[in-house]
Amino acid sequence: MTIRARNRVITAGGIVAVLAIVATLLPMVASSELDRKRDVHLVIRDMAYYLDGKGDPNPTLEFRRGERVRLKVTSDDPGMEHDFVVKNWKVATKSIQGRGEESVNIRIPKRAGTDTYFCTPHAAKMRGTIVVH
Ligand SMILES: [Cu+2]
């Protein structure tokens, strides 16, 4: 084999190796895109939920069909017990005793519609609407 012919073989082998690595990594990159969670933060203050700790009490929460959400609930109510529940979705944070924080991962349903969220001990007052687009 001439040196030139051997160099061609080595180059071809290198290209095949690079293609194999790209083919292995591509699905990993694609799936990590799909697995990405959107962070949503609710703050509880004076017996009401606030999105990012501000705005209207017990706001309407809007989600996209099928998206993944990491919902963080922070309570700023000392001496109170709160949680966050979407009964139809079987979603609930642990109970937060006094000031504290709980998170829950939510896979939003694939069907558009509306639902209700509430706090178990104060369901009459601490409740709001969820809209799935
Ligand atoms: Cu509550």
Short mmCIF file of N, CA and C in Angstrom, two decimals, residues 1-129:
data_model
loop_
_atom_site.label_atom_id
_atom_site.label_comp_id
_atom_site.label_asym_id
_atom_site.label_seq_id
_atom_site.Cartn_x
_atom_site.Cartn_y
_atom_site.Cartn_z
N MET A 1 0.84 -1.20 0.00
CA MET A 1 0.00 0.00 0.00
C MET A 1 0.88 1.25 0.00
N THR A 2 0.58 2.20 -0.90
CA THR A 2 1.36 3.44 -0.93
C THR A 2 0.97 4.28 0.30
N ILE A 3 1.82 5.24 0.59
CA ILE A 3 1.52 6.13 1.73
C ILE A 3 0.22 6.90 1.48
N ARG A 4 0.04 7.34 0.23
CA ARG A 4 -1.17 8.10 -0.09
C ARG A 4 -2.43 7.24 0.12
N ALA A 5 -2.38 5.98 -0.33
CA ALA A 5 -3.52 5.08 -0.16
C ALA A 5 -3.79 4.85 1.32
N ARG A 6 -2.73 4.69 2.10
CA ARG A 6 -2.92 4.46 3.54
C ARG A 6 -3.54 5.71 4.20
N ASN A 7 -3.09 6.89 3.77
CA ASN A 7 -3.67 8.12 4.33
C ASN A 7 -5.16 8.22 4.03
N ARG A 8 -5.55 7.76 2.81
CA ARG A 8 -6.98 7.77 2.46
C ARG A 8 -7.78 6.87 3.38
N VAL A 9 -7.25 5.72 3.68
CA VAL A 9 -7.93 4.77 4.56
C VAL A 9 -8.10 5.36 5.96
N ILE A 10 -7.00 6.01 6.43
CA ILE A 10 -7.05 6.62 7.77
C ILE A 10 -8.09 7.73 7.80
N THR A 11 -8.11 8.58 6.73
CA THR A 11 -9.08 9.68 6.67
C THR A 11 -10.51 9.14 6.66
N ALA A 12 -10.74 8.11 5.83
CA ALA A 12 -12.08 7.52 5.76
C ALA A 12 -12.50 6.97 7.11
N GLY A 13 -11.57 6.32 7.79
CA GLY A 13 -11.86 5.78 9.13
C GLY A 13 -12.21 6.89 10.10
N GLY A 14 -11.48 8.00 10.01
CA GLY A 14 -11.76 9.15 10.89
C GLY A 14 -13.14 9.71 10.66
N ILE A 15 -13.54 9.83 9.39
CA ILE A 15 -14.87 10.36 9.07
C ILE A 15 -15.97 9.44 9.61
N VAL A 16 -15.78 8.15 9.44
CA VAL A 16 -16.76 7.18 9.95
C VAL A 16 -16.88 7.30 11.47
N ALA A 17 -15.74 7.47 12.16
CA ALA A 17 -15.76 7.59 13.62
C ALA A 17 -16.51 8.85 14.05
N VAL A 18 -16.24 9.96 13.35
CA VAL A 18 -16.92 11.22 13.70
C VAL A 18 -18.43 11.08 13.47
N LEU A 19 -18.82 10.49 12.35
CA LEU A 19 -20.25 10.30 12.07
C LEU A 19 -20.91 9.44 13.13
N ALA A 20 -20.20 8.40 13.57
CA ALA A 20 -20.75 7.52 14.60
C ALA A 20 -20.98 8.28 15.90
N ILE A 21 -20.02 9.15 16.26
CA ILE A 21 -20.16 9.93 17.50
C ILE A 21 -21.34 10.90 17.38
N VAL A 22 -21.45 11.58 16.23
CA VAL A 22 -22.55 12.53 16.01
C VAL A 22 -23.89 11.80 16.10
N ALA A 23 -23.96 10.61 15.46
CA ALA A 23 -25.22 9.84 15.46
C ALA A 23 -25.60 9.42 16.87
N THR A 24 -24.59 9.18 17.73
CA THR A 24 -24.86 8.78 19.10
C THR A 24 -25.34 9.97 19.93
N LEU A 25 -24.72 11.14 19.69
CA LEU A 25 -25.02 12.31 20.53
C LEU A 25 -26.31 13.02 20.14
N LEU A 26 -26.66 13.01 18.85
CA LEU A 26 -27.84 13.75 18.40
C LEU A 26 -29.12 13.42 19.16
N PRO A 27 -29.47 12.14 19.30
CA PRO A 27 -30.70 11.84 20.04
C PRO A 27 -30.65 12.31 21.49
N MET A 28 -29.44 12.31 22.10
CA MET A 28 -29.32 12.77 23.48
C MET A 28 -29.63 14.26 23.57
N VAL A 29 -29.12 15.04 22.63
CA VAL A 29 -29.38 16.48 22.60
C VAL A 29 -30.87 16.72 22.39
N ALA A 30 -31.46 15.99 21.43
CA ALA A 30 -32.88 16.16 21.11
C ALA A 30 -33.75 15.84 22.32
N SER A 31 -33.45 14.73 23.02
CA SER A 31 -34.31 14.34 24.14
C SER A 31 -34.15 15.30 25.31
N SER A 32 -32.92 15.86 25.50
CA SER A 32 -32.77 16.80 26.61
C SER A 32 -33.57 18.08 26.33
N GLU A 33 -33.76 18.44 25.05
CA GLU A 33 -34.64 19.55 24.71
C GLU A 33 -36.07 19.27 25.18
N LEU A 34 -36.54 18.06 24.89
CA LEU A 34 -37.91 17.70 25.26
C LEU A 34 -38.09 17.61 26.77
N ASP A 35 -37.03 17.20 27.46
CA ASP A 35 -37.12 17.01 28.91
C ASP A 35 -37.02 18.32 29.68
N ARG A 36 -36.72 19.39 28.99
CA ARG A 36 -36.52 20.66 29.69
C ARG A 36 -37.81 21.07 30.39
N LYS A 37 -37.69 21.48 31.63
CA LYS A 37 -38.86 21.88 32.41
C LYS A 37 -38.91 23.39 32.52
N ARG A 38 -40.12 23.89 32.46
CA ARG A 38 -40.30 25.34 32.67
C ARG A 38 -40.52 25.57 34.15
N ASP A 39 -39.82 26.53 34.69
CA ASP A 39 -39.95 26.84 36.12
C ASP A 39 -41.09 27.81 36.34
N VAL A 40 -41.99 27.46 37.25
CA VAL A 40 -43.07 28.35 37.65
C VAL A 40 -42.99 28.50 39.16
N HIS A 41 -43.06 29.74 39.63
CA HIS A 41 -42.89 30.00 41.06
C HIS A 41 -44.11 30.70 41.63
N LEU A 42 -44.74 30.06 42.59
CA LEU A 42 -45.87 30.67 43.29
C LEU A 42 -45.42 31.02 44.71
N VAL A 43 -45.80 32.20 45.14
CA VAL A 43 -45.53 32.61 46.52
C VAL A 43 -46.86 32.76 47.23
N ILE A 44 -46.97 32.19 48.42
CA ILE A 44 -48.19 32.33 49.23
C ILE A 44 -47.94 33.40 50.29
N ARG A 45 -48.88 34.36 50.32
CA ARG A 45 -48.76 35.47 51.26
C ARG A 45 -50.15 35.86 51.69
N ASP A 46 -50.37 36.02 52.98
CA ASP A 46 -51.69 36.44 53.50
C ASP A 46 -52.82 35.63 52.87
N MET A 47 -52.66 34.29 52.88
CA MET A 47 -53.72 33.38 52.44
C MET A 47 -54.07 33.51 50.96
N ALA A 48 -53.09 33.79 50.11
CA ALA A 48 -53.34 33.82 48.67
C ALA A 48 -52.06 33.46 47.92
N TYR A 49 -52.26 32.92 46.71
CA TYR A 49 -51.11 32.60 45.84
C TYR A 49 -50.80 33.80 44.97
N TYR A 50 -49.51 34.03 44.73
CA TYR A 50 -49.07 35.08 43.80
C TYR A 50 -48.01 34.51 42.87
N LEU A 51 -48.18 34.77 41.56
CA LEU A 51 -47.20 34.31 40.58
C LEU A 51 -45.93 35.15 40.73
N ASP A 52 -44.81 34.49 40.95
CA ASP A 52 -43.54 35.18 41.18
C ASP A 52 -43.63 36.17 42.35
N GLY A 53 -44.58 35.95 43.23
CA GLY A 53 -44.68 36.79 44.43
C GLY A 53 -45.33 38.14 44.21
N LYS A 54 -45.93 38.37 43.01
CA LYS A 54 -46.54 39.67 42.78
C LYS A 54 -47.81 39.56 41.92
N GLY A 55 -48.45 40.72 41.67
CA GLY A 55 -49.64 40.72 40.82
C GLY A 55 -50.91 40.40 41.57
N ASP A 56 -51.86 39.82 40.84
CA ASP A 56 -53.18 39.53 41.42
C ASP A 56 -53.13 38.29 42.30
N PRO A 57 -53.95 38.29 43.36
CA PRO A 57 -54.05 37.08 44.19
C PRO A 57 -54.73 35.94 43.42
N ASN A 58 -54.28 34.72 43.68
CA ASN A 58 -54.85 33.51 43.06
C ASN A 58 -55.02 33.67 41.54
N PRO A 59 -53.92 33.94 40.84
CA PRO A 59 -53.99 34.21 39.40
C PRO A 59 -54.35 32.97 38.60
N THR A 60 -54.85 33.20 37.40
CA THR A 60 -55.06 32.10 36.46
C THR A 60 -53.68 31.64 35.97
N LEU A 61 -53.44 30.33 36.08
CA LEU A 61 -52.15 29.77 35.64
C LEU A 61 -52.33 29.20 34.24
N GLU A 62 -51.44 29.58 33.34
CA GLU A 62 -51.56 29.14 31.95
C GLU A 62 -50.41 28.22 31.57
N PHE A 63 -50.77 27.11 30.95
CA PHE A 63 -49.77 26.12 30.54
C PHE A 63 -50.01 25.72 29.09
N ARG A 64 -48.97 25.11 28.50
CA ARG A 64 -49.11 24.56 27.15
C ARG A 64 -49.30 23.06 27.26
N ARG A 65 -50.11 22.53 26.36
CA ARG A 65 -50.38 21.09 26.36
C ARG A 65 -49.09 20.29 26.36
N GLY A 66 -49.01 19.34 27.26
CA GLY A 66 -47.90 18.40 27.26
C GLY A 66 -46.58 18.93 27.78
N GLU A 67 -46.51 20.20 28.17
CA GLU A 67 -45.23 20.71 28.63
C GLU A 67 -44.91 20.19 30.03
N ARG A 68 -43.64 20.26 30.35
CA ARG A 68 -43.18 19.86 31.68
C ARG A 68 -42.87 21.09 32.49
N VAL A 69 -43.38 21.10 33.69
CA VAL A 69 -43.24 22.27 34.56
C VAL A 69 -42.67 21.82 35.89
N ARG A 70 -41.75 22.61 36.39
CA ARG A 70 -41.30 22.42 37.76
C ARG A 70 -41.90 23.57 38.56
N LEU A 71 -42.91 23.24 39.37
CA LEU A 71 -43.61 24.26 40.14
C LEU A 71 -43.01 24.34 41.55
N LYS A 72 -42.56 25.55 41.87
CA LYS A 72 -42.03 25.78 43.21
C LYS A 72 -43.03 26.65 43.96
N VAL A 73 -43.38 26.22 45.15
CA VAL A 73 -44.32 26.97 45.98
C VAL A 73 -43.60 27.42 47.25
N THR A 74 -43.56 28.72 47.46
CA THR A 74 -42.91 29.27 48.65
C THR A 74 -43.99 29.90 49.52
N SER A 75 -44.01 29.52 50.78
CA SER A 75 -44.98 30.15 51.69
C SER A 75 -44.29 31.18 52.57
N ASP A 76 -44.90 32.36 52.60
CA ASP A 76 -44.42 33.47 53.42
C ASP A 76 -45.36 33.71 54.59
N ASP A 77 -46.22 32.72 54.87
CA ASP A 77 -47.21 32.85 55.93
C ASP A 77 -46.75 32.10 57.18
N PRO A 78 -46.16 32.81 58.13
CA PRO A 78 -45.73 32.12 59.35
C PRO A 78 -46.93 31.59 60.13
N GLY A 79 -46.79 30.42 60.69
CA GLY A 79 -47.85 29.86 61.53
C GLY A 79 -49.02 29.27 60.77
N MET A 80 -48.94 29.24 59.43
CA MET A 80 -50.04 28.67 58.65
C MET A 80 -49.57 27.40 57.93
N GLU A 81 -50.55 26.57 57.56
CA GLU A 81 -50.25 25.37 56.79
C GLU A 81 -50.87 25.51 55.40
N HIS A 82 -50.04 25.38 54.37
CA HIS A 82 -50.53 25.50 52.99
C HIS A 82 -49.97 24.37 52.12
N ASP A 83 -50.63 24.13 51.01
CA ASP A 83 -50.09 23.27 49.96
C ASP A 83 -50.64 23.74 48.62
N PHE A 84 -50.36 23.00 47.58
CA PHE A 84 -50.87 23.32 46.23
C PHE A 84 -51.32 22.03 45.61
N VAL A 85 -52.60 21.97 45.21
CA VAL A 85 -53.18 20.72 44.72
C VAL A 85 -53.95 20.96 43.42
N VAL A 86 -53.73 20.07 42.44
CA VAL A 86 -54.63 19.99 41.27
C VAL A 86 -55.17 18.56 41.31
N LYS A 87 -56.36 18.44 41.86
CA LYS A 87 -56.89 17.11 42.16
C LYS A 87 -57.01 16.23 40.91
N ASN A 88 -57.57 16.81 39.84
CA ASN A 88 -57.79 16.01 38.62
C ASN A 88 -56.50 15.54 37.97
N TRP A 89 -55.41 16.22 38.26
CA TRP A 89 -54.11 15.84 37.68
C TRP A 89 -53.32 14.96 38.63
N LYS A 90 -53.88 14.69 39.81
CA LYS A 90 -53.15 13.97 40.86
C LYS A 90 -51.82 14.65 41.19
N VAL A 91 -51.87 15.99 41.23
CA VAL A 91 -50.68 16.78 41.54
C VAL A 91 -50.86 17.42 42.91
N ALA A 92 -49.84 17.31 43.76
CA ALA A 92 -49.89 17.96 45.06
C ALA A 92 -48.48 18.15 45.60
N THR A 93 -48.25 19.32 46.17
CA THR A 93 -47.01 19.49 46.91
C THR A 93 -47.20 18.88 48.29
N LYS A 94 -46.10 18.68 48.98
CA LYS A 94 -46.21 18.34 50.39
C LYS A 94 -46.76 19.56 51.12
N SER A 95 -47.29 19.33 52.29
CA SER A 95 -47.79 20.43 53.10
C SER A 95 -46.62 21.28 53.57
N ILE A 96 -46.80 22.61 53.50
CA ILE A 96 -45.76 23.53 53.98
C ILE A 96 -46.23 24.10 55.31
N GLN A 97 -45.46 23.83 56.34
CA GLN A 97 -45.80 24.30 57.69
C GLN A 97 -45.07 25.60 57.96
N GLY A 98 -45.82 26.70 58.09
CA GLY A 98 -45.19 28.00 58.29
C GLY A 98 -44.41 28.40 57.05
N ARG A 99 -43.36 29.19 57.28
CA ARG A 99 -42.54 29.60 56.13
C ARG A 99 -41.78 28.38 55.60
N GLY A 100 -41.78 28.25 54.27
CA GLY A 100 -41.06 27.12 53.68
C GLY A 100 -41.33 27.01 52.21
N GLU A 101 -40.83 25.91 51.64
CA GLU A 101 -40.87 25.78 50.19
C GLU A 101 -41.01 24.32 49.81
N GLU A 102 -41.86 24.05 48.82
CA GLU A 102 -41.98 22.70 48.27
C GLU A 102 -42.06 22.80 46.75
N SER A 103 -41.53 21.79 46.07
CA SER A 103 -41.60 21.76 44.62
C SER A 103 -42.28 20.49 44.15
N VAL A 104 -42.89 20.59 42.97
CA VAL A 104 -43.49 19.40 42.37
C VAL A 104 -43.31 19.48 40.85
N ASN A 105 -42.95 18.35 40.26
CA ASN A 105 -42.83 18.28 38.80
C ASN A 105 -44.18 17.91 38.21
N ILE A 106 -44.58 18.65 37.20
CA ILE A 106 -45.90 18.43 36.60
C ILE A 106 -45.75 18.18 35.11
N ARG A 107 -46.37 17.14 34.62
CA ARG A 107 -46.50 16.94 33.17
C ARG A 107 -47.91 17.43 32.83
N ILE A 108 -47.99 18.54 32.11
CA ILE A 108 -49.28 19.13 31.78
C ILE A 108 -50.03 18.19 30.82
N PRO A 109 -51.33 18.01 31.04
CA PRO A 109 -52.10 17.10 30.17
C PRO A 109 -52.01 17.50 28.70
N LYS A 110 -52.20 16.52 27.84
CA LYS A 110 -52.06 16.77 26.40
C LYS A 110 -53.32 17.39 25.79
N ARG A 111 -54.38 17.46 26.61
CA ARG A 111 -55.63 18.02 26.10
C ARG A 111 -55.84 19.43 26.65
N ALA A 112 -56.26 20.35 25.80
CA ALA A 112 -56.55 21.72 26.23
C ALA A 112 -57.80 21.72 27.10
N GLY A 113 -57.87 22.67 28.03
CA GLY A 113 -59.04 22.75 28.89
C GLY A 113 -58.75 23.59 30.12
N THR A 114 -59.69 23.61 31.04
CA THR A 114 -59.49 24.36 32.28
C THR A 114 -59.64 23.44 33.47
N ASP A 115 -59.00 23.82 34.55
CA ASP A 115 -59.09 23.06 35.79
C ASP A 115 -58.93 24.01 36.97
N THR A 116 -58.86 23.46 38.14
CA THR A 116 -58.79 24.28 39.34
C THR A 116 -57.63 23.86 40.22
N TYR A 117 -56.93 24.83 40.78
CA TYR A 117 -55.94 24.51 41.81
C TYR A 117 -56.44 25.07 43.14
N PHE A 118 -55.99 24.46 44.22
CA PHE A 118 -56.42 24.96 45.54
C PHE A 118 -55.44 24.52 46.62
N CYS A 119 -55.65 25.09 47.79
CA CYS A 119 -54.88 24.72 48.98
C CYS A 119 -55.79 23.86 49.85
N THR A 120 -55.33 22.69 50.24
CA THR A 120 -56.20 21.75 50.96
C THR A 120 -56.85 22.35 52.21
N PRO A 121 -56.08 22.98 53.13
CA PRO A 121 -56.74 23.49 54.35
C PRO A 121 -57.60 24.73 54.11
N HIS A 122 -57.42 25.42 52.98
CA HIS A 122 -58.15 26.67 52.74
C HIS A 122 -58.77 26.68 51.34
N ALA A 123 -59.38 25.58 50.99
CA ALA A 123 -59.84 25.40 49.60
C ALA A 123 -60.91 26.40 49.18
N ALA A 124 -61.66 26.94 50.16
CA ALA A 124 -62.71 27.89 49.81
C ALA A 124 -62.13 29.22 49.36
N LYS A 125 -61.01 29.62 49.95
CA LYS A 125 -60.45 30.94 49.70
C LYS A 125 -59.24 30.90 48.77
N MET A 126 -58.39 29.91 49.00
CA MET A 126 -57.16 29.81 48.21
C MET A 126 -57.38 28.86 47.05
N ARG A 127 -57.88 29.39 45.95
CA ARG A 127 -58.12 28.57 44.77
C ARG A 127 -58.09 29.45 43.53
N GLY A 128 -57.78 28.84 42.42
CA GLY A 128 -57.69 29.59 41.17
C GLY A 128 -57.89 28.67 39.98
N THR A 129 -57.85 29.27 38.81
CA THR A 129 -58.12 28.55 37.56
C THR A 129 -56.81 28.20 36.85
#
